[in-house]
Amino acid sequence: MKAFRMKFRYSKKLLYYFNTSAYRYQFNIFIIVITILCHGTAAIRKIKFEIGSYSIKRIIMHKDVEKMYSKFRNLPRITVTLAAAAMLLGTFGPGGAIAGGTAGAGVILPLSTPTQVILATTPAAPKAEAGQPLRIVAIGDSLTAGYELGMTIDAVPYGYVERVYEQALYRGRAELQNFGILGLKTPGLLKLFDAAATGTRITAEGIQPGLSAYPLAEATAAKSDRLAEEAKKADLILLTIGGNDFTPIFDAIRKEDLSADQLQTRLDTLLDGYYPMLESALRSVLGLNPKAAVVFSDQYLPAPKPSTLNQAITDEQYAVLIEGVDKLKAQTEAIAAKFEQEGFDVRTVDVALPFRGKEFGYTSILRGDIHPKQAGYDVMGRVFAKGIWGEYRDPDALASGAPLRVVVRGKSLKGGNKPVLKNNTTFLPMRDVAEALNATLAWDGKTRTATIKSGDKTVAFTIDASTMKVNGQPVPLETPAYLQQVGGSSVTYLPLAALSKGLGYQVVYRKPIATVFIN
């Protein structure tokens, strides 16, 4: 055995590292047993096998592992201890897998290369500071900007970043700053980070020749000082970069008669140059904020597999490109693992595999554009969200006749009366919203005034009045509270945004999913 090391970290992330040339099934079981003895079943949630220094294969196990160690958990501790000791002797003793240096019939991964095994908890979701919103900063290229074919300069993007923002709103207050730049390449990103770190103003052309031709690039470049300020405060930083670095490959395929070998040589050259720049970009981000969770993606291949109808590339060229995408994916995982071992929260997510075989549905490649359509951005949003929180929450079904959904502190507002949209203002029945906010409600029938109190804030609405009172002080209302007949009774409807803000809540309306978030 060339190397063996075990590293314990008593924190939210408990990691065990092993380097060995071969190991047996009982060694794996031994580690699980010892982990349970020391830290309980909560310590193990993910098993990740890292193979070699470049290629990485992940095996994620949740239910299977739970079943495996639940059997040990139900045994007497002395029994488990003796079993673990026996496994340890069988592993390191004469004839054991490590002692002998060869893999036997019980080997899980029959590999000849050194194998590193990491057992770790699923990364904790990023959290905001007490009393603060979750601050999200997105940096990168046109994917981060949310560009779609045909988008105009006045259009409101709805890409993967905005979807991640919505997922954050399901979990609490959140704020988003997006610094995506169309056409940006990795060397340009590094120059942008340098300017941000040094407080130097930079132009789009200073970032990258020709970048000023892209919409809003100049305006975003001018915000380099703000980028540094926002990144330093961020809890979560999102990043996509590299797609524009590889577009010369597709130009060469289209304009030149490249053989598979020639294509392989050019692609390898681009990949070899991309990896260190990507790592440098991530280090620049961490230089601004080493405590933030940084989540970045690999690259999807926009070129569909050749067919009778699609002959833009040959089968041989496609095989080279697929191999290149797989290499890039493996290296991004290796880079993320490297940062993780250094103690940073850097994660990579896989967008390559979900797009494979679905390029026509997820991108505009049929119209000559490699950017995602809404279906593609939806997939990216889901992948990023699962990499951040472990899940993606779809909006609840919209009730018949309801103009929108209302989510209060992560829970969909339920009640017999639907929200009402009036004069571009959302109104809710006062009792429903008071219950959802855990606020106290008082109704004065003589003055027709509803008073809602939450914490140190008291908000009073009088029916048809043009003002509300917040802690006794009048505040103008665009649309007053009103009574509406529902069946045989009158229901008081209050303006949602005014009420929530008066009580100190954040109110965000997300039009793409017809949902109001109150946190």
Short mmCIF file of C-alpha atoms in Angstrom, two decimals:
data_model
loop_
_atom_site.label_atom_id
_atom_site.label_comp_id
_atom_site.label_asym_id
_atom_site.label_seq_id
_atom_site.Cartn_x
_atom_site.Cartn_y
_atom_site.Cartn_z
CA MET A 1 0.00 0.00 0.00
CA LYS A 2 1.57 3.23 -1.16
CA ALA A 3 -0.46 5.55 1.00
CA PHE A 4 -3.15 5.39 3.63
CA ARG A 5 -4.56 8.33 5.47
CA MET A 6 -7.66 8.92 7.52
CA LYS A 7 -8.86 12.42 8.21
CA PHE A 8 -11.63 13.24 10.69
CA ARG A 9 -13.39 16.57 10.58
CA TYR A 10 -15.78 17.20 13.42
CA SER A 11 -18.07 19.64 11.66
CA LYS A 12 -21.14 19.60 9.47
CA LYS A 13 -19.10 17.78 6.87
CA LEU A 14 -17.53 14.61 8.18
CA LEU A 15 -15.01 13.29 5.67
CA TYR A 16 -12.97 10.13 5.61
CA TYR A 17 -10.17 9.87 3.07
CA PHE A 18 -8.47 6.68 1.96
CA ASN A 19 -5.77 6.07 -0.63
CA THR A 20 -5.05 2.47 -1.46
CA SER A 21 -4.28 0.30 -4.45
CA ALA A 22 -7.03 -2.20 -3.67
CA TYR A 23 -9.67 -2.84 -1.04
CA ARG A 24 -12.25 -5.46 -0.28
CA TYR A 25 -15.93 -5.35 0.48
CA GLN A 26 -15.30 -5.89 4.19
CA PHE A 27 -13.07 -2.81 4.29
CA ASN A 28 -15.94 -0.72 2.99
CA ILE A 29 -18.29 -2.26 5.56
CA PHE A 30 -15.70 -1.66 8.28
CA ILE A 31 -15.59 2.05 7.52
CA ILE A 32 -19.38 2.28 7.62
CA VAL A 33 -19.45 0.41 10.95
CA ILE A 34 -16.76 2.58 12.55
CA THR A 35 -18.47 5.72 11.29
CA ILE A 36 -21.73 4.64 12.90
CA LEU A 37 -20.00 3.78 16.18
CA CYS A 38 -18.34 7.18 16.34
CA HIS A 39 -20.97 9.45 14.92
CA GLY A 40 -24.26 7.65 14.38
CA THR A 41 -26.14 6.99 11.17
CA ALA A 42 -26.47 10.66 10.31
CA ALA A 43 -22.75 10.77 9.49
CA ILE A 44 -23.13 8.81 6.27
CA ARG A 45 -25.27 10.10 3.45
CA LYS A 46 -23.09 9.89 0.39
CA ILE A 47 -20.38 7.57 -0.90
CA LYS A 48 -18.18 8.99 -3.60
CA PHE A 49 -15.43 7.03 -5.36
CA GLU A 50 -12.70 9.12 -6.90
CA ILE A 51 -10.62 7.22 -9.42
CA GLY A 52 -7.17 8.41 -10.35
CA SER A 53 -6.25 12.06 -10.59
CA TYR A 54 -8.43 13.04 -13.52
CA SER A 55 -11.38 10.73 -14.05
CA ILE A 56 -13.97 10.59 -11.33
CA LYS A 57 -16.91 8.28 -10.93
CA ARG A 58 -19.54 9.06 -8.32
CA ILE A 59 -21.74 6.46 -6.75
CA ILE A 60 -24.44 8.14 -4.71
CA MET A 61 -26.15 5.85 -2.22
CA HIS A 62 -28.91 6.90 0.13
CA LYS A 63 -31.52 4.21 0.72
CA ASP A 64 -29.11 1.32 0.08
CA VAL A 65 -26.58 2.62 2.57
CA GLU A 66 -29.31 3.36 5.06
CA LYS A 67 -30.51 -0.24 4.80
CA MET A 68 -26.95 -1.52 5.14
CA TYR A 69 -26.08 0.31 8.33
CA SER A 70 -29.57 0.11 9.80
CA LYS A 71 -28.86 -3.60 10.25
CA PHE A 72 -25.72 -2.76 12.24
CA ARG A 73 -27.57 -0.12 14.22
CA ASN A 74 -30.03 -2.68 15.52
CA LEU A 75 -27.28 -4.99 16.80
CA PRO A 76 -25.75 -4.75 20.29
CA ARG A 77 -22.75 -2.42 20.27
CA ILE A 78 -20.37 -5.13 21.50
CA THR A 79 -21.41 -7.33 18.57
CA VAL A 80 -20.77 -4.53 16.11
CA THR A 81 -17.42 -3.73 17.71
CA LEU A 82 -16.24 -7.33 17.46
CA ALA A 83 -17.45 -7.52 13.87
CA ALA A 84 -15.58 -4.34 13.03
CA ALA A 85 -12.42 -5.67 14.66
CA ALA A 86 -12.71 -8.89 12.68
CA MET A 87 -13.16 -6.92 9.48
CA LEU A 88 -10.14 -4.80 10.34
CA LEU A 89 -7.99 -7.89 10.87
CA GLY A 90 -9.30 -9.40 7.67
CA THR A 91 -8.46 -6.24 5.80
CA PHE A 92 -4.96 -5.51 7.10
CA GLY A 93 -3.85 -8.97 8.17
CA PRO A 94 -1.96 -11.54 6.14
CA GLY A 95 -3.81 -12.25 2.94
CA GLY A 96 -6.03 -9.20 3.39
CA ALA A 97 -6.78 -6.99 0.45
CA ILE A 98 -4.45 -4.20 1.53
CA ALA A 99 -1.74 -6.46 2.89
CA GLY A 100 -1.74 -8.59 -0.23
CA GLY A 101 -2.11 -5.69 -2.62
CA THR A 102 -4.47 -7.59 -4.89
CA ALA A 103 -8.19 -7.45 -5.43
CA GLY A 104 -10.23 -10.51 -4.61
CA ALA A 105 -13.71 -11.63 -5.54
CA GLY A 106 -15.31 -9.25 -3.10
CA VAL A 107 -13.90 -6.07 -4.66
CA ILE A 108 -16.52 -3.43 -5.48
CA LEU A 109 -14.42 -1.57 -8.06
CA PRO A 110 -11.80 -3.78 -9.78
CA LEU A 111 -9.37 -0.98 -10.54
CA SER A 112 -5.66 -1.02 -11.12
CA THR A 113 -5.24 2.72 -10.50
CA PRO A 114 -5.01 4.19 -6.99
CA THR A 115 -8.48 4.78 -5.61
CA GLN A 116 -9.56 7.43 -3.20
CA VAL A 117 -12.74 6.79 -1.26
CA ILE A 118 -14.55 9.68 0.36
CA LEU A 119 -17.50 9.18 2.68
CA ALA A 120 -19.25 12.43 3.40
CA THR A 121 -22.48 13.98 4.39
CA THR A 122 -24.43 15.77 1.69
CA PRO A 123 -23.13 19.37 1.62
CA ALA A 124 -25.15 21.61 3.87
CA ALA A 125 -27.40 24.13 2.16
CA PRO A 126 -26.00 27.67 2.20
CA LYS A 127 -27.46 29.79 4.98
CA ALA A 128 -27.87 33.50 5.39
CA GLU A 129 -26.59 35.39 8.38
CA ALA A 130 -29.09 35.88 11.18
CA GLY A 131 -31.71 38.43 10.21
CA GLN A 132 -30.40 38.72 6.65
CA PRO A 133 -31.67 37.37 3.32
CA LEU A 134 -29.81 34.64 1.45
CA ARG A 135 -27.63 36.66 -0.88
CA ILE A 136 -27.12 35.06 -4.29
CA VAL A 137 -24.60 36.35 -6.81
CA ALA A 138 -24.46 34.91 -10.33
CA ILE A 139 -21.37 35.40 -12.47
CA GLY A 140 -20.46 34.10 -15.91
CA ASP A 141 -21.46 33.95 -19.54
CA SER A 142 -24.72 34.05 -21.50
CA LEU A 143 -26.08 30.99 -19.67
CA THR A 144 -25.85 32.91 -16.42
CA ALA A 145 -27.40 35.92 -18.16
CA GLY A 146 -30.29 33.66 -19.22
CA TYR A 147 -30.02 34.43 -22.95
CA GLU A 148 -32.43 32.80 -25.38
CA LEU A 149 -32.50 33.05 -29.16
CA GLY A 150 -34.43 36.16 -30.18
CA MET A 151 -34.22 37.84 -26.77
CA THR A 152 -34.32 41.63 -26.94
CA ILE A 153 -32.45 44.05 -24.72
CA ASP A 154 -35.67 44.92 -22.88
CA ALA A 155 -36.65 41.30 -22.19
CA VAL A 156 -36.65 39.97 -18.64
CA PRO A 157 -34.48 36.83 -18.53
CA TYR A 158 -35.80 33.63 -17.03
CA GLY A 159 -32.85 31.29 -16.97
CA TYR A 160 -31.36 28.84 -14.52
CA VAL A 161 -30.28 31.67 -12.19
CA GLU A 162 -33.81 33.00 -11.79
CA ARG A 163 -35.06 29.49 -11.10
CA VAL A 164 -32.46 29.04 -8.36
CA TYR A 165 -33.62 32.37 -6.92
CA GLU A 166 -37.20 31.07 -6.81
CA GLN A 167 -36.05 27.92 -5.05
CA ALA A 168 -34.32 30.10 -2.47
CA LEU A 169 -37.55 32.05 -1.93
CA TYR A 170 -39.31 28.82 -1.04
CA ARG A 171 -36.85 28.57 1.83
CA GLY A 172 -36.75 32.15 3.09
CA ARG A 173 -35.83 35.71 2.21
CA ALA A 174 -33.44 35.95 -0.71
CA GLU A 175 -31.79 38.55 -2.93
CA LEU A 176 -30.23 38.08 -6.35
CA GLN A 177 -27.53 39.98 -8.22
CA ASN A 178 -26.75 38.75 -11.75
CA PHE A 179 -23.48 39.71 -13.45
CA GLY A 180 -23.79 37.43 -16.49
CA ILE A 181 -22.20 38.78 -19.69
CA LEU A 182 -23.05 37.52 -23.16
CA GLY A 183 -20.01 36.26 -25.09
CA LEU A 184 -17.74 36.11 -22.02
CA LYS A 185 -14.87 33.61 -22.10
CA THR A 186 -12.77 32.29 -19.25
CA PRO A 187 -9.76 34.63 -19.81
CA GLY A 188 -12.17 37.58 -19.81
CA LEU A 189 -13.74 36.37 -16.59
CA LEU A 190 -10.31 36.32 -14.97
CA LYS A 191 -9.71 39.94 -16.03
CA LEU A 192 -13.11 40.90 -14.63
CA PHE A 193 -12.24 39.27 -11.32
CA ASP A 194 -8.85 41.01 -11.25
CA ALA A 195 -10.54 44.37 -11.74
CA ALA A 196 -13.08 43.56 -9.03
CA ALA A 197 -10.41 42.46 -6.56
CA THR A 198 -8.25 45.56 -7.10
CA GLY A 199 -11.12 48.03 -7.37
CA THR A 200 -10.06 48.97 -10.90
CA ARG A 201 -12.61 50.17 -13.44
CA ILE A 202 -12.58 48.14 -16.61
CA THR A 203 -14.35 48.33 -19.95
CA ALA A 204 -15.90 45.50 -21.93
CA GLU A 205 -13.01 45.70 -24.43
CA GLY A 206 -10.56 45.62 -21.54
CA ILE A 207 -12.15 42.40 -20.38
CA GLN A 208 -12.18 40.77 -23.81
CA PRO A 209 -11.69 42.05 -27.38
CA GLY A 210 -15.03 42.33 -29.17
CA LEU A 211 -17.07 41.96 -25.96
CA SER A 212 -18.54 45.46 -26.27
CA ALA A 213 -20.56 44.28 -29.27
CA TYR A 214 -22.75 42.20 -26.97
CA PRO A 215 -25.83 43.82 -25.39
CA LEU A 216 -25.32 45.16 -21.85
CA ALA A 217 -21.69 43.95 -21.72
CA GLU A 218 -20.38 47.50 -21.23
CA ALA A 219 -22.89 48.23 -18.49
CA THR A 220 -22.02 45.03 -16.62
CA ALA A 221 -18.28 45.60 -17.01
CA ALA A 222 -18.70 49.00 -15.40
CA LYS A 223 -20.06 47.30 -12.30
CA SER A 224 -16.81 45.52 -11.42
CA ASP A 225 -16.58 47.38 -8.11
CA ARG A 226 -20.15 46.40 -7.30
CA LEU A 227 -19.36 42.80 -8.29
CA ALA A 228 -16.64 42.73 -5.64
CA GLU A 229 -18.95 44.27 -3.05
CA GLU A 230 -21.79 41.84 -3.73
CA ALA A 231 -19.52 38.79 -3.96
CA LYS A 232 -17.99 39.58 -0.57
CA LYS A 233 -21.47 39.57 0.99
CA ALA A 234 -22.79 36.55 -0.90
CA ASP A 235 -23.90 33.32 0.73
CA LEU A 236 -24.22 31.53 -2.61
CA ILE A 237 -22.30 32.20 -5.83
CA LEU A 238 -23.39 30.63 -9.13
CA LEU A 239 -21.06 30.30 -12.11
CA THR A 240 -21.16 29.12 -15.71
CA ILE A 241 -18.17 29.74 -17.95
CA GLY A 242 -16.48 27.96 -20.83
CA GLY A 243 -19.10 27.57 -23.55
CA ASN A 244 -17.63 30.42 -25.58
CA ASP A 245 -14.13 29.00 -25.11
CA PHE A 246 -15.11 25.97 -27.15
CA THR A 247 -17.08 27.59 -30.00
CA PRO A 248 -13.97 27.61 -32.25
CA ILE A 249 -14.27 23.83 -32.35
CA PHE A 250 -17.69 24.01 -33.96
CA ASP A 251 -16.55 26.73 -36.35
CA ALA A 252 -13.66 24.51 -37.41
CA ILE A 253 -15.96 21.51 -37.93
CA ARG A 254 -18.26 23.62 -40.08
CA LYS A 255 -15.57 25.31 -42.16
CA GLU A 256 -12.82 22.69 -42.33
CA ASP A 257 -12.71 19.03 -43.26
CA LEU A 258 -11.32 17.89 -39.90
CA SER A 259 -10.50 14.26 -39.34
CA ALA A 260 -11.29 12.71 -35.96
CA ASP A 261 -7.58 12.85 -35.06
CA GLN A 262 -7.31 16.52 -35.99
CA LEU A 263 -10.44 17.31 -34.02
CA GLN A 264 -9.09 15.38 -31.03
CA THR A 265 -5.84 17.37 -31.09
CA ARG A 266 -7.63 20.72 -31.19
CA LEU A 267 -10.12 19.76 -28.52
CA ASP A 268 -7.42 18.45 -26.20
CA THR A 269 -5.52 21.72 -26.61
CA LEU A 270 -8.61 23.72 -25.65
CA LEU A 271 -9.37 21.48 -22.69
CA ASP A 272 -5.80 21.62 -21.41
CA GLY A 273 -5.97 25.40 -21.46
CA TYR A 274 -9.44 25.57 -19.94
CA TYR A 275 -8.83 23.54 -16.76
CA PRO A 276 -6.23 25.83 -15.13
CA MET A 277 -8.20 28.94 -16.08
CA LEU A 278 -11.37 27.49 -14.54
CA GLU A 279 -9.50 26.71 -11.33
CA SER A 280 -8.02 30.23 -11.32
CA ALA A 281 -11.49 31.72 -11.77
CA LEU A 282 -12.79 29.74 -8.81
CA ARG A 283 -9.82 30.84 -6.71
CA SER A 284 -10.57 34.43 -7.64
CA VAL A 285 -14.14 33.97 -6.40
CA LEU A 286 -12.91 32.44 -3.16
CA GLY A 287 -10.39 35.25 -2.84
CA LEU A 288 -13.32 37.65 -2.67
CA ASN A 289 -15.37 35.43 -0.37
CA PRO A 290 -13.90 32.19 1.00
CA LYS A 291 -17.02 31.44 3.07
CA ALA A 292 -19.58 31.41 0.25
CA ALA A 293 -20.91 28.24 -1.31
CA VAL A 294 -19.74 28.29 -4.94
CA VAL A 295 -21.65 26.15 -7.45
CA PHE A 296 -20.53 25.82 -11.06
CA SER A 297 -21.50 23.56 -13.94
CA ASP A 298 -19.78 21.47 -16.54
CA GLN A 299 -20.58 21.98 -20.25
CA TYR A 300 -23.30 20.37 -22.33
CA LEU A 301 -22.69 19.38 -25.95
CA PRO A 302 -25.14 21.29 -28.19
CA ALA A 303 -24.43 19.07 -31.22
CA PRO A 304 -26.93 16.20 -31.61
CA LYS A 305 -25.84 12.70 -32.52
CA PRO A 306 -25.46 12.24 -36.30
CA SER A 307 -28.39 10.66 -38.09
CA THR A 308 -29.92 10.42 -41.54
CA LEU A 309 -31.41 13.88 -41.05
CA ASN A 310 -28.52 15.35 -39.08
CA GLN A 311 -25.21 15.17 -40.90
CA ALA A 312 -23.58 18.32 -39.55
CA ILE A 313 -20.87 16.15 -37.99
CA THR A 314 -19.67 12.62 -38.59
CA ASP A 315 -20.00 9.71 -36.18
CA GLU A 316 -16.26 9.84 -35.60
CA GLN A 317 -16.34 13.56 -34.80
CA TYR A 318 -19.30 13.08 -32.49
CA ALA A 319 -17.45 10.35 -30.61
CA VAL A 320 -14.51 12.73 -30.09
CA LEU A 321 -16.81 15.49 -28.82
CA ILE A 322 -18.65 13.18 -26.43
CA GLU A 323 -15.36 11.91 -25.04
CA GLY A 324 -14.25 15.53 -24.60
CA VAL A 325 -17.42 16.44 -22.71
CA ASP A 326 -16.93 13.43 -20.44
CA LYS A 327 -13.31 14.42 -19.82
CA LEU A 328 -14.38 17.94 -18.96
CA LYS A 329 -17.06 16.68 -16.60
CA ALA A 330 -14.53 14.45 -14.83
CA GLN A 331 -12.05 17.29 -14.49
CA THR A 332 -14.62 19.74 -13.13
CA GLU A 333 -15.45 17.15 -10.48
CA ALA A 334 -11.75 16.75 -9.72
CA ILE A 335 -11.38 20.52 -9.35
CA ALA A 336 -14.39 20.70 -7.02
CA ALA A 337 -13.03 17.81 -4.96
CA LYS A 338 -9.68 19.58 -4.69
CA PHE A 339 -11.31 22.71 -3.28
CA GLU A 340 -13.44 20.61 -0.95
CA GLN A 341 -10.34 18.98 0.50
CA GLU A 342 -8.91 22.46 1.05
CA GLY A 343 -11.93 23.26 3.18
CA PHE A 344 -13.97 25.34 0.72
CA ASP A 345 -17.60 24.74 -0.22
CA VAL A 346 -17.18 24.41 -3.98
CA ARG A 347 -19.59 22.17 -5.86
CA THR A 348 -20.03 21.21 -9.49
CA VAL A 349 -23.28 20.14 -11.10
CA ASP A 350 -23.80 18.03 -14.19
CA VAL A 351 -25.70 19.64 -17.06
CA ALA A 352 -23.97 17.58 -19.76
CA LEU A 353 -25.78 14.31 -19.18
CA PRO A 354 -29.35 15.72 -18.92
CA PHE A 355 -28.87 17.50 -22.28
CA ARG A 356 -27.43 14.47 -24.09
CA GLY A 357 -29.85 13.12 -26.65
CA LYS A 358 -32.27 16.00 -26.02
CA GLU A 359 -30.42 18.78 -27.80
CA PHE A 360 -33.31 19.57 -30.17
CA GLY A 361 -35.74 19.93 -27.28
CA TYR A 362 -33.44 21.78 -24.88
CA THR A 363 -31.55 24.12 -27.23
CA SER A 364 -32.22 26.19 -30.35
CA ILE A 365 -29.65 24.24 -32.36
CA LEU A 366 -32.18 23.60 -35.14
CA ARG A 367 -32.16 27.37 -35.70
CA GLY A 368 -28.39 27.57 -35.49
CA ASP A 369 -28.15 28.72 -31.87
CA ILE A 370 -26.59 26.67 -29.07
CA HIS A 371 -28.29 28.44 -26.16
CA PRO A 372 -30.96 26.68 -24.10
CA LYS A 373 -34.65 27.17 -24.66
CA GLN A 374 -36.92 27.41 -21.64
CA ALA A 375 -36.97 23.62 -21.37
CA GLY A 376 -33.17 23.62 -21.19
CA TYR A 377 -33.02 26.35 -18.58
CA ASP A 378 -35.61 24.46 -16.56
CA VAL A 379 -33.33 21.41 -16.54
CA MET A 380 -30.34 23.55 -15.55
CA GLY A 381 -32.32 25.18 -12.75
CA ARG A 382 -33.29 21.79 -11.40
CA VAL A 383 -29.72 20.50 -11.55
CA PHE A 384 -28.34 23.55 -9.76
CA ALA A 385 -31.08 23.49 -7.11
CA LYS A 386 -30.47 19.82 -6.37
CA GLY A 387 -26.75 20.52 -6.08
CA ILE A 388 -27.49 23.30 -3.59
CA TRP A 389 -30.46 22.03 -1.56
CA GLY A 390 -30.74 18.39 -2.63
CA GLU A 391 -34.17 18.93 -4.18
CA TYR A 392 -36.23 21.05 -6.54
CA ARG A 393 -39.68 22.24 -5.55
CA ASP A 394 -42.31 22.61 -8.25
CA PRO A 395 -45.15 25.09 -7.67
CA ASP A 396 -48.38 23.63 -6.38
CA ALA A 397 -51.22 23.29 -8.85
CA LEU A 398 -52.97 26.61 -9.37
CA ALA A 399 -56.47 26.51 -7.92
CA SER A 400 -59.28 26.88 -10.42
CA GLY A 401 -60.07 30.56 -10.89
CA ALA A 402 -57.11 31.75 -8.81
CA PRO A 403 -54.89 34.33 -10.55
CA LEU A 404 -51.76 33.31 -8.66
CA ARG A 405 -50.26 31.24 -5.87
CA VAL A 406 -49.23 32.62 -2.49
CA VAL A 407 -46.36 31.03 -0.58
CA VAL A 408 -45.86 32.25 2.98
CA ARG A 409 -42.63 31.17 4.68
CA GLY A 410 -42.37 28.18 2.39
CA LYS A 411 -45.96 27.03 2.74
CA SER A 412 -48.66 27.48 0.14
CA LEU A 413 -51.51 29.59 1.45
CA LYS A 414 -54.59 27.45 1.90
CA GLY A 415 -58.09 28.69 2.52
CA GLY A 416 -61.62 28.64 1.23
CA ASN A 417 -61.27 32.05 -0.44
CA LYS A 418 -58.96 32.60 -3.39
CA PRO A 419 -56.54 35.50 -3.84
CA VAL A 420 -57.94 38.39 -5.85
CA LEU A 421 -56.01 40.49 -8.36
CA LYS A 422 -57.45 44.02 -8.46
CA ASN A 423 -55.82 47.07 -10.05
CA ASN A 424 -52.58 45.07 -10.36
CA THR A 425 -52.66 44.52 -6.59
CA THR A 426 -53.01 41.14 -4.91
CA PHE A 427 -55.61 40.93 -2.15
CA LEU A 428 -56.07 38.13 0.35
CA PRO A 429 -58.77 37.37 2.93
CA MET A 430 -57.56 38.91 6.18
CA ARG A 431 -58.05 35.76 8.31
CA ASP A 432 -56.14 33.55 5.85
CA VAL A 433 -53.15 35.87 5.65
CA ALA A 434 -53.10 36.50 9.42
CA GLU A 435 -53.00 32.76 10.10
CA ALA A 436 -50.28 32.23 7.48
CA LEU A 437 -48.13 34.97 9.05
CA ASN A 438 -48.79 33.70 12.59
CA ALA A 439 -50.04 37.19 13.36
CA THR A 440 -52.80 38.24 15.75
CA LEU A 441 -55.97 39.66 14.21
CA ALA A 442 -58.55 42.06 15.66
CA TRP A 443 -61.66 43.34 13.88
CA ASP A 444 -63.55 46.47 14.90
CA GLY A 445 -67.00 46.24 13.35
CA LYS A 446 -67.95 49.81 14.18
CA THR A 447 -65.01 51.42 12.39
CA ARG A 448 -64.63 48.49 9.96
CA THR A 449 -60.94 48.31 10.81
CA ALA A 450 -58.75 45.20 10.72
CA THR A 451 -55.66 45.31 12.96
CA ILE A 452 -52.90 42.74 12.50
CA LYS A 453 -49.92 42.47 14.82
CA SER A 454 -46.71 40.52 14.31
CA GLY A 455 -43.71 41.00 16.56
CA ASP A 456 -43.17 44.73 17.15
CA LYS A 457 -45.21 45.78 14.11
CA THR A 458 -48.93 46.62 14.09
CA VAL A 459 -50.76 47.34 10.84
CA ALA A 460 -54.33 48.65 10.70
CA PHE A 461 -56.56 48.78 7.61
CA THR A 462 -59.89 50.57 7.47
CA ILE A 463 -62.25 49.52 4.70
CA ASP A 464 -62.08 51.89 1.70
CA ALA A 465 -59.48 54.13 3.43
CA SER A 466 -56.66 55.54 1.28
CA THR A 467 -54.09 54.99 4.04
CA MET A 468 -53.11 52.25 6.46
CA LYS A 469 -51.43 52.75 9.79
CA VAL A 470 -48.10 51.12 10.64
CA ASN A 471 -47.39 51.43 14.37
CA GLY A 472 -49.82 54.33 14.41
CA GLN A 473 -48.25 56.21 11.51
CA PRO A 474 -50.31 56.69 8.31
CA VAL A 475 -48.92 55.14 5.13
CA PRO A 476 -50.53 55.81 1.72
CA LEU A 477 -52.25 52.92 -0.09
CA GLU A 478 -52.62 52.63 -3.83
CA THR A 479 -55.66 50.38 -3.44
CA PRO A 480 -57.59 50.24 -0.13
CA ALA A 481 -58.94 47.24 1.73
CA TYR A 482 -62.47 46.23 0.80
CA LEU A 483 -65.33 43.90 1.67
CA GLN A 484 -66.55 41.26 -0.75
CA GLN A 485 -69.67 39.16 -0.51
CA VAL A 486 -68.87 35.43 -0.58
CA GLY A 487 -72.01 33.38 -0.31
CA GLY A 488 -74.02 34.78 2.58
CA SER A 489 -71.16 36.50 4.36
CA SER A 490 -68.78 39.40 3.87
CA VAL A 491 -65.05 38.71 3.58
CA THR A 492 -62.45 41.40 4.28
CA TYR A 493 -59.71 41.55 1.65
CA LEU A 494 -56.41 43.26 2.47
CA PRO A 495 -53.68 44.39 0.03
CA LEU A 496 -51.04 41.70 0.43
CA ALA A 497 -47.90 43.66 -0.44
CA ALA A 498 -48.79 46.63 1.76
CA LEU A 499 -49.66 44.38 4.69
CA SER A 500 -46.54 42.25 4.40
CA LYS A 501 -44.20 45.20 4.05
CA GLY A 502 -45.89 46.96 6.92
CA LEU A 503 -45.16 43.92 9.08
CA GLY A 504 -41.55 43.79 7.85
CA TYR A 505 -41.88 40.85 5.47
CA GLN A 506 -40.25 40.51 2.07
CA VAL A 507 -42.76 40.21 -0.77
CA VAL A 508 -41.62 38.97 -4.18
CA TYR A 509 -43.90 38.25 -7.13
CA ARG A 510 -42.49 35.80 -9.66
CA LYS A 511 -44.54 36.18 -12.83
CA PRO A 512 -43.12 33.14 -14.68
CA ILE A 513 -44.61 30.81 -12.06
CA ALA A 514 -47.49 33.11 -11.01
CA THR A 515 -46.39 32.97 -7.38
CA VAL A 516 -46.10 35.55 -4.61
CA PHE A 517 -43.47 34.73 -1.99
CA ILE A 518 -43.75 36.20 1.51
CA ASN A 519 -40.84 35.69 3.90
#
